[in-house]
Amino acid sequence: MSERKQPPPHGRPAPGTADGRPAAEPVEFYRKREKIYPRAVTGIFARLRVLGVVVLLGLFYGLPWLRWGDRQAVLLDLPERKFHIFGLTFWPQDFFFLAVLLIIAALSLFFFTALAGRLWCGYACPQTVWTEVFLWIERQIEGSRSQQMKLDKGLWSLRKWRLKLAKHAVWIALSLYTGFTFVGYFTPLDELWAGLSSFALGPWELFWIVFYGFATYGNAGWMREQVCLYMCPYARFQSAMFDRNTLIISYDEARGETRGARKRGSDPKSLGLGDCVNCTLCVQVCPTGIDIRDGLQYECIGCAACIDVCDEVMAKVGYPKGLIKYTTQNTLDGVVAHVIRPRTIVYASLLLALCAGLIFAISQRVPLELDIIRDRNALYRTTDRGLTENVYLLKLVNMEDRARDYRITIDGLEQAELIGPETVTLPAGKVLDQVVSVRIDPGFLKTPSSEIRFHLDALDGDISRVESARFLGPVSR
Ligand code: SF4
Ligand code: SF4
């Protein structure tokens, strides 16, 4: 990946100043941002990007409005520490599933990056997706790239005020609605809407709506490519996931050079020219403002806008498409490229195994928890009748959305007797603390510590839990 030329260290004179020539201007380390005006582009990859935007934003804005039974289909209820995802409710005890899901997400990123470069950045990253929408709004209000540049260069007229105000008003409205939707994943949307329409929103809800809205407005409206160039760590370490068989977007230098303008219909070979007509359209459409003809650069987010526009140019001048294209370093060097290679096989196998494991684990998940805490204040007690007694606190968690009746039984010590309720009713989605004790004639104890098992069985028989505990007592010699 080629690096941009760095300025010399601050304060160091440019070469040659020691021999009496005038000192060089001090070099600024802070590079002032020059606004990029990406030109609108059409083509197959532009259509794919629009499809990505529609699907991803459709999911983001639409999911919180879906209902599942009597509640929101996707609700991350932090105060209650429950995540409702369609018909399933995940508790803190299910943190394992979240951990596996995060590992799957990270592995997917590695896999797709090794396979096809910065697919995530170009088509699915929230920064790309929202920036696309904000750019579209900007074009609808201020016009094309050249109209926007002219407007920004011009004096502040009534028209300029009107257009700028309209653009920012639409951006802010969309940003606030984005913040509102984001909070809707954590607070039921109907409650949130009722609070908003009656000006009775809680302070935290208000804070997060404004915060998330502000982040959207700032990142997609103002900072845009700066987020990718200076803030996103992924741009920095992605090259570690690339190899010579990874798909990259590249300019075919051998075919394109020497670049230069020519008359339509002229023979480039006789003019000593390659296929690049030096129209600079590939630079004008680039959302990060780079020139792909300088080689692969970390600033390239892989959006493929330059492919679309260059193909259009090639079609117009009657040359074959693909002067800029998806390719691999090996292909460029004339070596056969391999899509299937050890790295992709390892990533794909791990991904498949983890996804299958996660689906299996979720399908086998029992929405019932039983924790046993032995009374630690006494090893054991002796009752009036001379029986040895241990006391236990049973923590019973019903993770379902309906109340269930359960039977409690024990085994492991043949003659032991359970003192406590035979059946309990667990309310929907609640934890119940139940104290029980176990008694036995000490004559039956063979060791000072024996294992007993508590069984919790649903009365309708479809789910159960078994947990072990220790029973302590004296052993007669
Ligand atoms: S769009 Fe294609 S022809 Fe035009 S400057 Fe870029 S590479 Fe050359
Ligand atoms: S160089 Fe091409 S693919 Fe890379 S960011 Fe610019 S337009 Fe997108």
CSV table of C-alpha atoms and ligand atoms in Angstrom, one decimal:
chain,number,residue,atom,x,y,z
A,1,MET,CA,0.0,0.0,0.0
A,2,SER,CA,1.7,3.3,-1.0
A,3,GLU,CA,2.2,5.9,1.6
A,4,ARG,CA,1.6,9.6,1.1
A,5,LYS,CA,4.7,11.8,1.2
A,6,GLN,CA,5.2,13.1,4.8
A,7,PRO,CA,6.4,16.7,5.5
A,8,PRO,CA,9.9,17.0,7.0
A,9,PRO,CA,10.0,17.3,10.8
A,10,HIS,CA,8.8,20.6,12.1
A,11,GLY,CA,11.6,23.2,12.3
A,12,ARG,CA,14.1,21.3,10.3
A,13,PRO,CA,15.3,23.4,7.4
A,14,ALA,CA,14.8,22.1,3.9
A,15,PRO,CA,17.9,20.5,2.4
A,16,GLY,CA,20.4,23.1,1.2
A,17,THR,CA,19.6,26.0,3.6
A,18,ALA,CA,22.9,25.7,5.4
A,19,ASP,CA,24.8,26.9,2.3
A,20,GLY,CA,23.3,30.3,2.5
A,21,ARG,CA,20.1,30.0,0.5
A,22,PRO,CA,16.8,31.4,2.0
A,23,ALA,CA,15.3,29.2,4.8
A,24,ALA,CA,12.3,27.1,3.9
A,25,GLU,CA,8.9,28.1,5.2
A,26,PRO,CA,8.0,26.2,8.4
A,27,VAL,CA,5.9,23.2,7.7
A,28,GLU,CA,2.5,22.9,9.3
A,29,PHE,CA,1.6,19.5,10.7
A,30,TYR,CA,-2.1,20.4,10.8
A,31,ARG,CA,-3.5,20.0,7.4
A,32,LYS,CA,-6.5,22.2,7.0
A,33,ARG,CA,-9.5,20.2,5.6
A,34,GLU,CA,-10.4,21.0,2.1
A,35,LYS,CA,-14.1,20.2,1.6
A,36,ILE,CA,-14.6,17.3,-0.8
A,37,TYR,CA,-17.5,17.5,-3.2
A,38,PRO,CA,-18.0,13.9,-4.5
A,39,ARG,CA,-19.6,13.9,-7.9
A,40,ALA,CA,-22.8,11.8,-8.2
A,41,VAL,CA,-22.2,8.5,-10.0
A,42,THR,CA,-24.3,5.8,-11.6
A,43,GLY,CA,-23.4,2.2,-12.4
A,44,ILE,CA,-23.6,-1.3,-11.0
A,45,PHE,CA,-21.6,-0.6,-7.8
A,46,ALA,CA,-23.5,2.6,-7.1
A,47,ARG,CA,-26.8,0.6,-7.4
A,48,LEU,CA,-25.3,-2.0,-5.0
A,49,ARG,CA,-24.4,0.8,-2.5
A,50,VAL,CA,-28.0,2.2,-2.7
A,51,LEU,CA,-29.3,-1.3,-2.1
A,52,GLY,CA,-27.0,-1.6,0.9
A,53,VAL,CA,-28.3,1.8,2.2
A,54,VAL,CA,-32.0,0.9,1.7
A,55,VAL,CA,-31.7,-2.5,3.4
A,56,LEU,CA,-29.5,-1.4,6.3
A,57,LEU,CA,-31.3,1.8,7.1
A,58,GLY,CA,-34.6,0.0,6.5
A,59,LEU,CA,-33.7,-2.5,9.1
A,60,PHE,CA,-32.4,0.2,11.5
A,61,TYR,CA,-35.4,2.5,11.3
A,62,GLY,CA,-38.0,-0.3,10.8
A,63,LEU,CA,-37.1,-2.9,13.4
A,64,PRO,CA,-38.1,-1.0,16.5
A,65,TRP,CA,-41.6,-0.5,15.1
A,66,LEU,CA,-42.2,-4.3,14.7
A,67,ARG,CA,-44.4,-5.9,17.4
A,68,TRP,CA,-44.0,-9.5,18.7
A,69,GLY,CA,-47.0,-10.5,20.8
A,70,ASP,CA,-47.8,-7.7,23.3
A,71,ARG,CA,-44.4,-6.0,23.1
A,72,GLN,CA,-41.7,-4.6,20.8
A,73,ALA,CA,-40.0,-7.3,18.8
A,74,VAL,CA,-36.5,-6.1,19.4
A,75,LEU,CA,-36.1,-4.4,22.8
A,76,LEU,CA,-32.8,-4.2,24.8
A,77,ASP,CA,-34.3,-3.6,28.2
A,78,LEU,CA,-31.3,-2.5,30.2
A,79,PRO,CA,-33.0,-1.6,33.5
A,80,GLU,CA,-34.6,-5.1,33.6
A,81,ARG,CA,-31.4,-6.6,32.2
A,82,LYS,CA,-33.3,-8.5,29.5
A,83,PHE,CA,-32.8,-8.5,25.8
A,84,HIS,CA,-36.0,-9.3,23.9
A,85,ILE,CA,-35.3,-10.4,20.3
A,86,PHE,CA,-38.4,-11.5,18.6
A,87,GLY,CA,-39.7,-14.6,20.5
A,88,LEU,CA,-36.6,-15.0,22.7
A,89,THR,CA,-35.7,-13.2,25.9
A,90,PHE,CA,-32.0,-13.2,26.9
A,91,TRP,CA,-31.0,-12.7,30.5
A,92,PRO,CA,-27.5,-11.8,31.9
A,93,GLN,CA,-27.0,-15.5,32.3
A,94,ASP,CA,-27.1,-15.7,28.5
A,95,PHE,CA,-24.1,-13.4,28.1
A,96,PHE,CA,-22.3,-16.3,26.5
A,97,PHE,CA,-24.5,-16.0,23.4
A,98,LEU,CA,-23.6,-12.3,23.1
A,99,ALA,CA,-19.9,-13.1,23.4
A,100,VAL,CA,-20.2,-15.7,20.6
A,101,LEU,CA,-22.2,-13.3,18.5
A,102,LEU,CA,-19.4,-10.7,18.8
A,103,ILE,CA,-16.8,-13.3,17.9
A,104,ILE,CA,-18.9,-14.2,14.8
A,105,ALA,CA,-19.1,-10.5,13.9
A,106,ALA,CA,-15.3,-10.0,14.2
A,107,LEU,CA,-14.6,-13.2,12.2
A,108,SER,CA,-17.0,-12.2,9.5
A,109,LEU,CA,-15.1,-8.9,9.1
A,110,PHE,CA,-11.8,-10.8,8.9
A,111,PHE,CA,-13.3,-13.3,6.4
A,112,PHE,CA,-14.9,-10.7,4.1
A,113,THR,CA,-11.8,-8.5,4.3
A,114,ALA,CA,-9.5,-11.3,3.4
A,115,LEU,CA,-11.8,-12.3,0.5
A,116,ALA,CA,-12.9,-8.9,-0.9
A,117,GLY,CA,-11.0,-6.1,0.8
A,118,ARG,CA,-12.9,-3.3,2.4
A,119,LEU,CA,-16.4,-4.5,1.6
A,120,TRP,CA,-17.5,-3.4,5.0
A,121,CYS,CA,-16.2,0.2,4.6
A,122,GLY,CA,-17.5,0.6,1.0
A,123,TYR,CA,-21.0,-0.8,1.5
A,124,ALA,CA,-22.1,-1.5,5.1
A,125,CYS,CA,-20.3,0.8,7.6
A,126,PRO,CA,-22.7,3.2,9.3
A,127,GLN,CA,-20.4,6.1,8.4
A,128,THR,CA,-20.6,5.2,4.7
A,129,VAL,CA,-24.3,4.5,4.8
A,130,TRP,CA,-25.3,7.7,6.6
A,131,THR,CA,-22.9,9.8,4.6
A,132,GLU,CA,-24.5,8.5,1.4
A,133,VAL,CA,-27.9,9.7,2.6
A,134,PHE,CA,-26.5,13.1,3.7
A,135,LEU,CA,-24.8,13.5,0.3
A,136,TRP,CA,-28.0,12.7,-1.5
A,137,ILE,CA,-29.9,15.3,0.6
A,138,GLU,CA,-27.2,17.8,-0.2
A,139,ARG,CA,-27.4,17.2,-3.9
A,140,GLN,CA,-31.2,17.5,-3.8
A,141,ILE,CA,-31.0,20.9,-2.1
A,142,GLU,CA,-27.8,22.5,-3.4
A,143,GLY,CA,-27.5,20.8,-6.7
A,144,SER,CA,-24.6,19.0,-8.5
A,145,ARG,CA,-21.0,19.0,-7.5
A,146,SER,CA,-20.2,22.1,-9.6
A,147,GLN,CA,-23.3,23.9,-8.3
A,148,GLN,CA,-22.3,23.2,-4.7
A,149,MET,CA,-18.7,24.4,-5.3
A,150,LYS,CA,-20.1,27.6,-7.0
A,151,LEU,CA,-22.5,28.1,-4.1
A,152,ASP,CA,-19.8,27.8,-1.5
A,153,LYS,CA,-17.4,30.1,-3.3
A,154,GLY,CA,-20.1,32.8,-3.8
A,155,LEU,CA,-21.0,35.6,-1.4
A,156,TRP,CA,-23.7,35.1,1.2
A,157,SER,CA,-26.9,35.9,-0.6
A,158,LEU,CA,-30.5,35.3,0.3
A,159,ARG,CA,-30.5,32.2,-1.9
A,160,LYS,CA,-27.4,30.8,-0.3
A,161,TRP,CA,-28.8,31.3,3.2
A,162,ARG,CA,-32.1,29.7,2.1
A,163,LEU,CA,-30.3,26.6,0.6
A,164,LYS,CA,-27.9,26.2,3.5
A,165,LEU,CA,-30.7,26.6,6.1
A,166,ALA,CA,-32.9,24.1,4.3
A,167,LYS,CA,-30.0,21.5,4.0
A,168,HIS,CA,-29.1,21.8,7.7
A,169,ALA,CA,-32.7,21.7,8.8
A,170,VAL,CA,-33.3,18.4,6.9
A,171,TRP,CA,-30.0,17.0,8.2
A,172,ILE,CA,-30.8,17.9,11.8
A,173,ALA,CA,-34.3,16.5,11.5
A,174,LEU,CA,-33.0,13.2,10.1
A,175,SER,CA,-30.2,13.1,12.8
A,176,LEU,CA,-32.7,13.6,15.6
A,177,TYR,CA,-35.0,11.0,14.2
A,178,THR,CA,-32.0,8.7,14.0
A,179,GLY,CA,-31.3,9.4,17.7
A,180,PHE,CA,-34.9,8.8,18.5
A,181,THR,CA,-34.8,5.4,16.7
A,182,PHE,CA,-31.6,4.5,18.4
A,183,VAL,CA,-33.1,5.1,21.9
A,184,GLY,CA,-36.2,3.2,20.7
A,185,TYR,CA,-34.1,0.0,20.9
A,186,PHE,CA,-33.7,0.5,24.6
A,187,THR,CA,-37.0,2.2,25.6
A,188,PRO,CA,-40.3,1.0,24.0
A,189,LEU,CA,-41.0,3.3,21.1
A,190,ASP,CA,-44.6,3.9,22.0
A,191,GLU,CA,-43.5,5.1,25.5
A,192,LEU,CA,-40.8,7.2,23.9
A,193,TRP,CA,-43.3,8.7,21.5
A,194,ALA,CA,-45.8,9.4,24.2
A,195,GLY,CA,-43.1,11.1,26.3
A,196,LEU,CA,-41.9,13.2,23.3
A,197,SER,CA,-45.4,14.3,22.3
A,198,SER,CA,-46.2,15.3,25.8
A,199,PHE,CA,-42.8,17.0,26.5
A,200,ALA,CA,-42.3,14.5,29.3
A,201,LEU,CA,-39.2,12.6,28.2
A,202,GLY,CA,-36.8,11.4,30.8
A,203,PRO,CA,-33.5,13.2,31.1
A,204,TRP,CA,-31.5,10.1,29.9
A,205,GLU,CA,-33.7,9.5,26.9
A,206,LEU,CA,-33.4,13.2,25.9
A,207,PHE,CA,-29.7,13.1,26.4
A,208,TRP,CA,-29.2,10.0,24.2
A,209,ILE,CA,-31.5,11.3,21.5
A,210,VAL,CA,-29.6,14.5,21.3
A,211,PHE,CA,-26.2,12.9,21.7
A,212,TYR,CA,-26.8,10.2,19.0
A,213,GLY,CA,-28.4,12.8,16.7
A,214,PHE,CA,-25.5,15.2,17.2
A,215,ALA,CA,-23.0,12.3,16.4
A,216,THR,CA,-25.0,11.5,13.2
A,217,TYR,CA,-25.1,15.1,12.1
A,218,GLY,CA,-21.5,15.8,12.9
A,219,ASN,CA,-20.1,12.6,11.4
A,220,ALA,CA,-22.2,12.3,8.2
A,221,GLY,CA,-22.8,16.0,7.6
A,222,TRP,CA,-19.5,17.6,8.5
A,223,MET,CA,-16.7,15.1,9.2
A,224,ARG,CA,-17.5,12.5,6.5
A,225,GLU,CA,-14.2,11.2,5.1
A,226,GLN,CA,-12.3,12.6,8.1
A,227,VAL,CA,-13.8,9.8,10.2
A,228,CYS,CA,-12.4,7.2,7.9
A,229,LEU,CA,-9.0,8.9,7.5
A,230,TYR,CA,-8.2,9.9,11.0
A,231,MET,CA,-10.6,8.3,13.5
A,232,CYS,CA,-11.4,4.8,12.3
A,233,PRO,CA,-8.8,2.2,13.6
A,234,TYR,CA,-10.0,-0.3,11.0
A,235,ALA,CA,-8.4,1.7,8.1
A,236,ARG,CA,-5.1,1.3,9.9
A,237,PHE,CA,-5.0,-2.4,10.6
A,238,GLN,CA,-6.9,-3.6,7.5
A,239,SER,CA,-3.7,-4.1,5.6
A,240,ALA,CA,-2.7,-6.8,8.1
A,241,MET,CA,-5.7,-8.8,6.8
A,242,PHE,CA,-4.8,-8.3,3.1
A,243,ASP,CA,-2.7,-10.6,1.1
A,244,ARG,CA,-1.8,-10.8,-2.6
A,245,ASN,CA,-5.0,-12.6,-3.3
A,246,THR,CA,-7.4,-10.2,-1.7
A,247,LEU,CA,-9.7,-8.3,-4.0
A,248,ILE,CA,-8.6,-4.6,-4.2
A,249,ILE,CA,-9.8,-1.8,-6.4
A,250,SER,CA,-6.9,-0.9,-8.7
A,251,TYR,CA,-6.0,1.2,-11.7
A,252,ASP,CA,-4.4,-0.8,-14.6
A,253,GLU,CA,-1.3,1.3,-14.9
A,254,ALA,CA,0.1,-0.8,-17.8
A,255,ARG,CA,-3.0,-0.2,-19.8
A,256,GLY,CA,-3.7,3.4,-18.7
A,257,GLU,CA,-0.3,5.1,-19.0
A,258,THR,CA,0.8,7.3,-20.5
A,259,ARG,CA,-2.4,9.2,-19.6
A,260,GLY,CA,-3.5,12.2,-21.6
A,261,ALA,CA,-6.4,13.9,-23.5
A,262,ARG,CA,-6.9,13.0,-27.1
A,263,LYS,CA,-9.4,13.7,-29.9
A,264,ARG,CA,-12.3,11.3,-30.2
A,265,GLY,CA,-11.5,8.5,-32.7
A,266,SER,CA,-7.7,9.1,-32.6
A,267,ASP,CA,-5.4,6.1,-32.2
A,268,PRO,CA,-3.8,6.4,-28.7
A,269,LYS,CA,-0.8,4.2,-29.7
A,270,SER,CA,0.2,6.5,-32.5
A,271,LEU,CA,0.1,9.4,-30.0
A,272,GLY,CA,2.1,7.4,-27.4
A,273,LEU,CA,-0.8,7.3,-25.0
A,274,GLY,CA,-2.5,4.7,-22.9
A,275,ASP,CA,-6.2,4.3,-22.3
A,276,CYS,CA,-6.6,6.9,-19.5
A,277,VAL,CA,-7.9,10.1,-21.0
A,278,ASN,CA,-7.0,12.0,-17.9
A,279,CYS,CA,-10.6,13.2,-17.4
A,280,THR,CA,-10.0,13.2,-13.5
A,281,LEU,CA,-13.6,11.9,-13.1
A,282,CYS,CA,-12.3,9.0,-10.9
A,283,VAL,CA,-10.9,11.7,-8.5
A,284,GLN,CA,-14.1,13.8,-8.6
A,285,VAL,CA,-16.3,10.9,-7.5
A,286,CYS,CA,-14.0,9.7,-4.8
A,287,PRO,CA,-15.6,10.3,-1.4
A,288,THR,CA,-12.1,10.5,0.2
A,289,GLY,CA,-10.7,12.7,-2.5
A,290,ILE,CA,-7.8,10.4,-3.6
A,291,ASP,CA,-6.5,9.5,-7.0
A,292,ILE,CA,-6.6,5.8,-7.4
A,293,ARG,CA,-4.1,6.1,-10.2
A,294,ASP,CA,-1.4,6.8,-7.5
A,295,GLY,CA,-1.8,3.1,-6.4
A,296,LEU,CA,-3.5,1.5,-3.4
A,297,GLN,CA,-3.9,3.9,-0.5
A,298,TYR,CA,-5.2,3.4,3.0
A,299,GLU,CA,-7.6,6.3,2.3
A,300,CYS,CA,-9.5,4.1,-0.3
A,301,ILE,CA,-12.6,2.8,1.4
A,302,GLY,CA,-13.4,0.5,-1.5
A,303,CYS,CA,-16.6,2.1,-2.6
A,304,ALA,CA,-16.0,1.4,-6.3
A,305,ALA,CA,-17.3,4.8,-7.4
A,306,CYS,CA,-14.2,5.2,-9.5
A,307,ILE,CA,-14.9,1.9,-11.3
A,308,ASP,CA,-18.4,3.0,-12.2
A,309,VAL,CA,-17.3,6.4,-13.6
A,310,CYS,CA,-14.3,5.1,-15.4
A,311,ASP,CA,-16.3,2.4,-17.1
A,312,GLU,CA,-18.7,5.1,-18.2
A,313,VAL,CA,-15.8,7.1,-19.7
A,314,MET,CA,-14.4,4.0,-21.4
A,315,ALA,CA,-17.7,3.2,-22.9
A,316,LYS,CA,-18.0,6.8,-24.2
A,317,VAL,CA,-14.5,6.8,-25.8
A,318,GLY,CA,-15.0,3.3,-27.2
A,319,TYR,CA,-12.4,1.5,-25.1
A,320,PRO,CA,-12.9,-1.8,-23.2
A,321,LYS,CA,-14.2,-1.3,-19.6
A,322,GLY,CA,-12.1,-2.2,-16.6
A,323,LEU,CA,-9.3,0.4,-16.6
A,324,ILE,CA,-10.1,0.6,-12.9
A,325,LYS,CA,-11.5,-2.6,-11.5
A,326,TYR,CA,-11.6,-5.2,-8.7
A,327,THR,CA,-8.5,-7.3,-9.0
A,328,THR,CA,-5.8,-8.8,-6.9
A,329,GLN,CA,-2.1,-8.0,-6.5
A,330,ASN,CA,-1.3,-11.4,-8.0
A,331,THR,CA,-3.4,-10.8,-11.0
A,332,LEU,CA,-1.7,-7.4,-11.6
A,333,ASP,CA,1.6,-9.2,-11.4
A,334,GLY,CA,0.5,-11.8,-13.9
A,335,VAL,CA,0.3,-14.6,-11.3
A,336,VAL,CA,-2.8,-16.8,-10.9
A,337,ALA,CA,-5.0,-15.5,-8.0
A,338,HIS,CA,-6.6,-17.9,-5.6
A,339,VAL,CA,-9.8,-16.9,-3.9
A,340,ILE,CA,-9.8,-20.2,-1.9
A,341,ARG,CA,-6.7,-20.3,0.2
A,342,PRO,CA,-5.7,-21.4,3.7
A,343,ARG,CA,-6.6,-18.1,5.3
A,344,THR,CA,-10.1,-18.0,3.8
A,345,ILE,CA,-10.7,-21.7,4.5
A,346,VAL,CA,-9.7,-21.2,8.2
A,347,TYR,CA,-12.0,-18.1,8.6
A,348,ALA,CA,-14.9,-19.8,6.8
A,349,SER,CA,-14.6,-23.0,8.8
A,350,LEU,CA,-14.4,-21.2,12.1
A,351,LEU,CA,-17.4,-19.0,11.0
A,352,LEU,CA,-19.5,-22.0,10.0
A,353,ALA,CA,-18.6,-23.9,13.2
A,354,LEU,CA,-19.5,-20.9,15.4
A,355,CYS,CA,-22.7,-20.1,13.6
A,356,ALA,CA,-23.8,-23.8,13.8
A,357,GLY,CA,-22.8,-24.0,17.4
A,358,LEU,CA,-24.7,-20.8,18.3
A,359,ILE,CA,-27.9,-21.9,16.5
A,360,PHE,CA,-27.7,-25.3,18.2
A,361,ALA,CA,-27.0,-23.7,21.6
A,362,ILE,CA,-30.0,-21.3,21.3
A,363,SER,CA,-32.3,-24.1,20.1
A,364,GLN,CA,-31.3,-26.2,23.2
A,365,ARG,CA,-31.5,-23.3,25.6
A,366,VAL,CA,-33.6,-24.0,28.7
A,367,PRO,CA,-35.4,-20.8,29.8
A,368,LEU,CA,-35.1,-21.8,33.5
A,369,GLU,CA,-32.3,-21.2,36.0
A,370,LEU,CA,-31.8,-22.9,39.3
A,371,ASP,CA,-29.0,-21.7,41.6
A,372,ILE,CA,-28.5,-23.3,45.1
A,373,ILE,CA,-26.9,-21.4,47.9
A,374,ARG,CA,-26.1,-23.4,51.0
A,375,ASP,CA,-26.7,-21.7,54.3
A,376,ARG,CA,-23.1,-20.8,55.3
A,377,ASN,CA,-24.0,-19.8,58.9
A,378,ALA,CA,-24.0,-23.4,60.1
A,379,LEU,CA,-22.4,-26.6,58.8
A,380,TYR,CA,-25.6,-28.4,59.8
A,381,ARG,CA,-28.3,-28.4,62.5
A,382,THR,CA,-29.7,-31.2,64.6
A,383,THR,CA,-33.5,-31.1,65.0
A,384,ASP,CA,-35.5,-32.0,68.2
A,385,ARG,CA,-36.0,-35.4,66.7
A,386,GLY,CA,-32.2,-36.0,66.3
A,387,LEU,CA,-32.2,-35.5,62.5
A,388,THR,CA,-29.4,-33.7,60.7
A,389,GLU,CA,-30.7,-30.7,58.7
A,390,ASN,CA,-29.1,-28.5,56.0
A,391,VAL,CA,-30.7,-25.3,54.8
A,392,TYR,CA,-30.6,-24.1,51.2
A,393,LEU,CA,-31.7,-21.0,49.4
A,394,LEU,CA,-33.0,-21.9,45.9
A,395,LYS,CA,-32.9,-19.0,43.4
A,396,LEU,CA,-35.4,-19.9,40.7
A,397,VAL,CA,-35.5,-17.9,37.5
A,398,ASN,CA,-38.3,-18.2,35.0
A,399,MET,CA,-37.0,-16.7,31.8
A,400,GLU,CA,-40.2,-17.2,29.9
A,401,ASP,CA,-43.0,-14.7,29.3
A,402,ARG,CA,-45.6,-16.8,31.1
A,403,ALA,CA,-46.0,-18.0,34.6
A,404,ARG,CA,-45.1,-21.7,35.1
A,405,ASP,CA,-45.6,-24.3,37.9
A,406,TYR,CA,-42.7,-26.4,38.9
A,407,ARG,CA,-42.2,-29.4,41.2
A,408,ILE,CA,-39.1,-29.5,43.5
A,409,THR,CA,-37.6,-32.9,44.4
A,410,ILE,CA,-34.3,-34.2,45.5
A,411,ASP,CA,-32.3,-37.4,45.1
A,412,GLY,CA,-28.8,-38.6,45.9
A,413,LEU,CA,-29.4,-39.4,49.6
A,414,GLU,CA,-32.0,-42.2,49.6
A,415,GLN,CA,-33.5,-41.5,53.0
A,416,ALA,CA,-33.4,-37.7,53.0
A,417,GLU,CA,-36.6,-35.7,53.2
A,418,LEU,CA,-37.2,-32.3,51.6
A,419,ILE,CA,-38.8,-29.8,53.8
A,420,GLY,CA,-40.5,-27.0,51.8
A,421,PRO,CA,-43.2,-26.5,49.2
A,422,GLU,CA,-43.6,-29.4,46.8
A,423,THR,CA,-44.6,-27.1,44.0
A,424,VAL,CA,-43.9,-23.4,43.3
A,425,THR,CA,-45.4,-21.0,40.8
A,426,LEU,CA,-42.8,-18.8,39.1
A,427,PRO,CA,-44.2,-15.6,37.7
A,428,ALA,CA,-43.3,-14.7,34.1
A,429,GLY,CA,-39.7,-13.3,33.8
A,430,LYS,CA,-39.1,-13.2,37.5
A,431,VAL,CA,-36.6,-14.5,40.1
A,432,LEU,CA,-38.1,-16.4,43.1
A,433,ASP,CA,-36.1,-17.0,46.3
A,434,GLN,CA,-37.2,-20.2,48.0
A,435,VAL,CA,-35.8,-21.5,51.3
A,436,VAL,CA,-35.9,-25.3,51.8
A,437,SER,CA,-34.2,-27.7,54.1
A,438,VAL,CA,-33.1,-31.3,53.8
A,439,ARG,CA,-33.2,-33.7,56.8
A,440,ILE,CA,-31.9,-37.2,57.3
A,441,ASP,CA,-31.2,-39.6,60.1
A,442,PRO,CA,-27.4,-39.2,60.7
A,443,GLY,CA,-27.2,-43.0,60.8
A,444,PHE,CA,-27.6,-43.1,57.0
A,445,LEU,CA,-24.7,-40.7,56.3
A,446,LYS,CA,-21.6,-42.6,55.1
A,447,THR,CA,-19.4,-39.5,54.6
A,448,PRO,CA,-19.3,-36.0,56.2
A,449,SER,CA,-20.1,-34.5,52.9
A,450,SER,CA,-22.6,-36.1,50.4
A,451,GLU,CA,-23.8,-34.9,47.1
A,452,ILE,CA,-27.5,-34.3,46.7
A,453,ARG,CA,-29.3,-33.2,43.5
A,454,PHE,CA,-32.3,-30.8,43.4
A,455,HIS,CA,-34.7,-31.3,40.5
A,456,LEU,CA,-37.0,-28.6,39.2
A,457,ASP,CA,-39.5,-30.0,36.8
A,458,ALA,CA,-42.3,-28.2,35.0
A,459,LEU,CA,-45.7,-29.7,35.9
A,460,ASP,CA,-46.6,-29.9,32.2
A,461,GLY,CA,-43.3,-31.8,31.8
A,462,ASP,CA,-41.5,-30.0,29.0
A,463,ILE,CA,-38.5,-28.4,30.8
A,464,SER,CA,-36.5,-29.2,33.9
A,465,ARG,CA,-33.3,-28.3,35.6
A,466,VAL,CA,-31.0,-30.3,37.9
A,467,GLU,CA,-28.3,-28.8,40.1
A,468,SER,CA,-26.1,-30.5,42.7
A,469,ALA,CA,-25.3,-29.3,46.2
A,470,ARG,CA,-23.4,-30.7,49.2
A,471,PHE,CA,-25.1,-32.1,52.3
A,472,LEU,CA,-22.9,-31.9,55.5
A,473,GLY,CA,-23.4,-33.9,58.6
A,474,PRO,CA,-21.8,-36.0,61.3
A,475,VAL,CA,-20.8,-39.6,60.6
A,476,SER,CA,-21.2,-42.2,63.4
A,477,ARG,CA,-18.1,-44.4,63.8
B,1,SF4,S1,-11.9,8.0,-14.9
B,1,SF4,FE1,-10.6,6.6,-16.0
B,1,SF4,S2,-10.0,7.7,-17.8
B,1,SF4,FE2,-10.7,9.2,-16.4
B,1,SF4,S3,-8.9,9.9,-15.4
B,1,SF4,FE3,-9.8,8.2,-14.1
B,1,SF4,S4,-8.7,6.4,-14.9
B,1,SF4,FE4,-8.4,8.0,-16.4
B,2,SF4,S1,-10.3,5.4,-4.8
B,2,SF4,FE1,-12.2,4.6,-5.8
B,2,SF4,S2,-12.9,2.9,-4.5
B,2,SF4,FE2,-11.3,4.1,-3.3
B,2,SF4,S3,-12.6,5.5,-2.1
B,2,SF4,FE3,-12.0,6.6,-4.0
B,2,SF4,S4,-13.7,6.2,-5.4
B,2,SF4,FE4,-13.9,4.7,-3.7
